[in-house]
Amino acid sequence: MEGTQTAAAFSGDNAGLVMAKVIMPPLVWRAGKAAAAVRFQAITALCTLISSNLAPPEVLLAAAASEGGLLPLLAQCLDEDWYSDVRHTACYVMQLLLEQVGSQLNDEARRAIYPELLKRLDDSSNKVRIAACAALVAFIQSAGSSYCSTNSGYLAAGVILHMDDGEQDVAEAACKVMEALAMTKPDTAAAEVRKVQDRFRAKHLCETVLATAAEAAART
């Protein structure tokens, strides 16, 4: 898929066939280390397909909308218990999916996505936690300001504690999520920050989010 002479064979309508018949079946969870290794190869292939823009938006949307299709399989990969690299790559695939077709997903699909990404903020791997934050930024940006305030509040509540994480890179990644939310839902983001601002060590991050929220509110 990465070769210039062979990439065309995996693009367009063929991308849907490749996803359905070649990539997605091995993503189904099966017990054992060997099956986990196959899942890693499959999620890597999916990442290459999407990042190389070989799959048109309509193909990605069809895969995401199908029952038992791409979104449930990505949720399984996000919960992979053998290899953290599978979880990390799944976060990146989710980010790519959201960047390319996230604005066209329905609310049901969005409700299925963000709780799975929030779970990864408690991952044992900081690399996965940071990747999950990047995917959440893509989620917020693709959902836009019209997204449900209730679910936006749940998302903010799930992220905010990690903004005071002992690992600086994780805290800063969580702050970027809250900044993205502050741009689209300034009242929601600011309200969540004010709940914790007094007891957080990372007060500068709180101030960053509040400043972003104030700027966004002033523009509306």
Short mmCIF file of C-alpha atoms in Angstrom, two decimals:
data_model
loop_
_atom_site.label_atom_id
_atom_site.label_comp_id
_atom_site.label_asym_id
_atom_site.label_seq_id
_atom_site.Cartn_x
_atom_site.Cartn_y
_atom_site.Cartn_z
CA MET A 1 0.00 0.00 0.00
CA GLU A 2 2.95 2.32 0.55
CA GLY A 3 4.51 1.72 -2.86
CA THR A 4 3.67 4.27 -5.54
CA GLN A 5 3.21 1.56 -8.16
CA THR A 6 0.96 -0.66 -6.06
CA ALA A 7 -1.04 1.85 -3.98
CA ALA A 8 -3.67 2.34 -6.69
CA ALA A 9 -4.71 -1.30 -6.37
CA PHE A 10 -5.84 -0.58 -2.79
CA SER A 11 -7.57 2.74 -3.45
CA GLY A 12 -11.06 3.85 -4.43
CA ASP A 13 -13.76 1.18 -4.35
CA ASN A 14 -11.06 -1.45 -3.87
CA ALA A 15 -10.32 0.05 -0.46
CA GLY A 16 -13.72 -1.08 0.82
CA LEU A 17 -13.07 -4.61 -0.37
CA VAL A 18 -9.60 -4.65 1.18
CA MET A 19 -10.99 -3.42 4.48
CA ALA A 20 -13.92 -5.85 4.57
CA LYS A 21 -12.16 -8.97 3.34
CA VAL A 22 -8.50 -8.55 4.30
CA ILE A 23 -8.02 -6.10 7.17
CA MET A 24 -11.13 -6.22 9.35
CA PRO A 25 -11.50 -10.01 9.86
CA PRO A 26 -8.13 -10.35 11.66
CA LEU A 27 -9.07 -7.45 13.94
CA VAL A 28 -11.72 -9.61 15.61
CA TRP A 29 -10.46 -10.57 19.07
CA ARG A 30 -9.15 -14.10 19.44
CA ALA A 31 -7.28 -15.56 22.38
CA GLY A 32 -3.53 -16.03 22.30
CA LYS A 33 -0.34 -14.18 21.58
CA ALA A 34 -0.24 -15.25 17.94
CA ALA A 35 -3.70 -13.80 17.30
CA ALA A 36 -2.61 -10.57 19.01
CA ALA A 37 0.39 -10.35 16.68
CA VAL A 38 -1.94 -10.74 13.70
CA ARG A 39 -4.19 -8.00 15.10
CA PHE A 40 -1.18 -5.70 15.28
CA GLN A 41 -0.35 -6.32 11.62
CA ALA A 42 -3.99 -5.73 10.66
CA ILE A 43 -4.35 -2.47 12.60
CA THR A 44 -1.04 -1.30 11.11
CA ALA A 45 -2.32 -2.07 7.61
CA LEU A 46 -5.52 -0.17 8.36
CA CYS A 47 -3.48 2.79 9.59
CA THR A 48 -1.49 2.79 6.35
CA LEU A 49 -4.65 2.58 4.24
CA ILE A 50 -6.26 5.56 5.95
CA SER A 51 -3.16 7.71 6.44
CA SER A 52 -2.28 7.30 2.75
CA ASN A 53 -5.77 8.55 1.81
CA LEU A 54 -6.46 5.39 -0.16
CA ALA A 55 -9.94 4.93 1.31
CA PRO A 56 -12.48 7.53 0.11
CA PRO A 57 -14.73 9.14 2.73
CA GLU A 58 -17.76 7.14 1.60
CA VAL A 59 -15.86 3.89 2.16
CA LEU A 60 -14.80 4.92 5.66
CA LEU A 61 -18.31 6.06 6.54
CA ALA A 62 -19.83 2.81 5.28
CA ALA A 63 -17.35 0.80 7.36
CA ALA A 64 -18.04 2.93 10.43
CA ALA A 65 -21.81 2.70 10.02
CA SER A 66 -22.03 -1.06 9.50
CA GLU A 67 -23.23 -3.13 12.45
CA GLY A 68 -20.33 -5.06 13.89
CA GLY A 69 -18.07 -3.10 11.57
CA LEU A 70 -15.11 -0.80 12.00
CA LEU A 71 -16.06 1.06 15.19
CA PRO A 72 -16.64 -2.07 17.34
CA LEU A 73 -13.41 -3.56 16.01
CA LEU A 74 -11.47 -0.42 16.86
CA ALA A 75 -13.01 -0.50 20.34
CA GLN A 76 -11.68 -4.04 20.75
CA CYS A 77 -8.23 -2.94 19.61
CA LEU A 78 -8.30 -0.01 22.04
CA ASP A 79 -8.80 -2.58 24.79
CA GLU A 80 -6.05 -4.93 23.55
CA ASP A 81 -4.42 -6.77 26.45
CA TRP A 82 -1.37 -8.30 24.76
CA TYR A 83 0.40 -5.44 22.99
CA SER A 84 0.26 -1.77 23.92
CA ASP A 85 1.29 -1.02 20.31
CA VAL A 86 -2.12 -2.28 19.16
CA ARG A 87 -3.84 0.17 21.52
CA HIS A 88 -1.52 2.98 20.44
CA THR A 89 -2.08 2.35 16.74
CA ALA A 90 -5.84 2.05 17.30
CA CYS A 91 -5.82 5.50 18.89
CA TYR A 92 -4.05 6.89 15.85
CA VAL A 93 -6.45 5.15 13.46
CA MET A 94 -9.35 6.64 15.40
CA GLN A 95 -7.72 10.07 15.13
CA LEU A 96 -7.32 9.68 11.36
CA LEU A 97 -10.89 8.46 10.98
CA LEU A 98 -12.22 11.44 12.92
CA GLU A 99 -10.08 13.91 11.01
CA GLN A 100 -11.29 12.57 7.67
CA VAL A 101 -14.98 11.78 8.25
CA GLY A 102 -15.70 12.68 11.88
CA SER A 103 -17.93 15.62 10.96
CA GLN A 104 -20.21 13.22 9.05
CA LEU A 105 -20.65 10.68 11.85
CA ASN A 106 -24.02 10.51 13.58
CA ASP A 107 -24.54 11.01 17.31
CA GLU A 108 -24.82 7.28 17.95
CA ALA A 109 -21.37 6.72 16.48
CA ARG A 110 -19.95 9.60 18.50
CA ARG A 111 -21.44 8.22 21.72
CA ALA A 112 -19.69 4.93 20.93
CA ILE A 113 -16.32 6.57 20.28
CA TYR A 114 -15.47 9.05 23.00
CA PRO A 115 -16.03 6.77 26.05
CA GLU A 116 -13.59 4.25 24.57
CA LEU A 117 -10.98 6.97 24.12
CA LEU A 118 -11.55 8.23 27.66
CA LYS A 119 -10.77 4.74 28.99
CA ARG A 120 -7.35 4.92 27.39
CA LEU A 121 -6.46 7.96 29.48
CA ASP A 122 -5.95 5.46 32.31
CA ASP A 123 -3.75 3.21 30.16
CA SER A 124 -0.56 1.74 31.60
CA SER A 125 1.35 3.24 28.66
CA ASN A 126 1.85 7.00 28.57
CA LYS A 127 2.32 6.74 24.81
CA VAL A 128 -1.20 5.37 24.51
CA ARG A 129 -2.60 8.02 26.86
CA ILE A 130 -1.10 10.82 24.77
CA ALA A 131 -2.36 9.23 21.54
CA ALA A 132 -5.85 8.98 23.05
CA CYS A 133 -5.71 12.70 23.83
CA ALA A 134 -4.83 13.47 20.21
CA ALA A 135 -7.81 11.40 19.07
CA LEU A 136 -10.07 13.25 21.51
CA VAL A 137 -8.91 16.56 20.07
CA ALA A 138 -9.90 15.28 16.62
CA PHE A 139 -13.23 14.13 18.05
CA ILE A 140 -14.01 17.56 19.52
CA GLN A 141 -12.94 19.45 16.41
CA SER A 142 -14.99 17.22 14.11
CA ALA A 143 -18.08 17.34 16.34
CA GLY A 144 -18.03 21.13 16.43
CA SER A 145 -19.91 23.63 18.54
CA SER A 146 -23.30 22.08 17.82
CA TYR A 147 -22.42 18.84 19.59
CA CYS A 148 -24.55 17.82 22.57
CA SER A 149 -23.62 19.82 25.68
CA THR A 150 -24.41 16.87 27.96
CA ASN A 151 -21.95 14.56 26.24
CA SER A 152 -19.43 17.38 26.01
CA GLY A 153 -19.69 17.70 29.78
CA TYR A 154 -19.13 13.98 30.28
CA LEU A 155 -16.07 14.20 28.02
CA ALA A 156 -14.67 17.19 29.93
CA ALA A 157 -15.20 15.45 33.27
CA GLY A 158 -13.30 12.42 31.98
CA VAL A 159 -10.34 14.47 30.75
CA ILE A 160 -9.91 17.16 33.38
CA LEU A 161 -8.30 15.02 36.10
CA HIS A 162 -5.50 14.04 33.72
CA MET A 163 -4.59 17.70 33.30
CA ASP A 164 -3.04 17.42 36.77
CA ASP A 165 -1.19 14.18 36.00
CA GLY A 166 2.26 13.67 37.42
CA GLU A 167 3.59 13.00 33.91
CA GLN A 168 4.02 16.40 32.28
CA ASP A 169 3.55 15.11 28.72
CA VAL A 170 0.23 13.50 29.68
CA ALA A 171 -0.93 16.63 31.52
CA GLU A 172 -0.11 18.82 28.54
CA ALA A 173 -1.87 16.42 26.15
CA ALA A 174 -4.97 16.52 28.36
CA CYS A 175 -4.75 20.31 28.39
CA LYS A 176 -4.84 20.33 24.57
CA VAL A 177 -8.07 18.33 24.72
CA MET A 178 -9.60 20.85 27.11
CA GLU A 179 -8.35 23.73 24.96
CA ALA A 180 -10.04 22.18 21.92
CA LEU A 181 -13.24 21.86 23.92
CA ALA A 182 -12.89 25.45 25.15
CA MET A 183 -12.89 26.61 21.53
CA THR A 184 -16.16 24.85 20.69
CA LYS A 185 -17.89 24.64 24.08
CA PRO A 186 -16.35 27.46 26.15
CA ASP A 187 -18.93 27.41 28.95
CA THR A 188 -18.64 23.65 29.40
CA ALA A 189 -14.84 23.65 29.47
CA ALA A 190 -14.59 26.66 31.78
CA ALA A 191 -17.12 25.25 34.24
CA GLU A 192 -15.20 21.99 34.52
CA VAL A 193 -11.88 23.77 35.07
CA ARG A 194 -13.29 26.02 37.78
CA LYS A 195 -14.40 22.94 39.74
CA VAL A 196 -10.80 21.78 40.15
CA GLN A 197 -8.67 24.89 39.72
CA ASP A 198 -8.08 25.51 43.43
CA ARG A 199 -6.77 22.03 44.17
CA PHE A 200 -4.79 21.41 40.98
CA ARG A 201 -1.01 21.76 40.96
CA ALA A 202 -0.98 22.63 37.26
CA LYS A 203 -2.67 25.99 37.68
CA HIS A 204 -0.97 27.35 34.56
CA LEU A 205 -2.78 24.73 32.49
CA CYS A 206 -6.08 25.70 34.08
CA GLU A 207 -5.39 29.32 33.24
CA THR A 208 -4.59 28.37 29.64
CA VAL A 209 -7.94 26.62 29.20
CA LEU A 210 -9.85 29.43 30.88
CA ALA A 211 -8.16 32.02 28.66
CA THR A 212 -9.04 30.00 25.55
CA ALA A 213 -12.64 29.67 26.73
CA ALA A 214 -12.87 33.42 27.39
CA GLU A 215 -11.57 34.21 23.90
CA ALA A 216 -14.00 31.78 22.31
CA ALA A 217 -16.93 33.12 24.30
CA ALA A 218 -16.07 36.66 23.28
CA ARG A 219 -16.25 35.71 19.61
CA THR A 220 -19.77 34.26 19.88
#
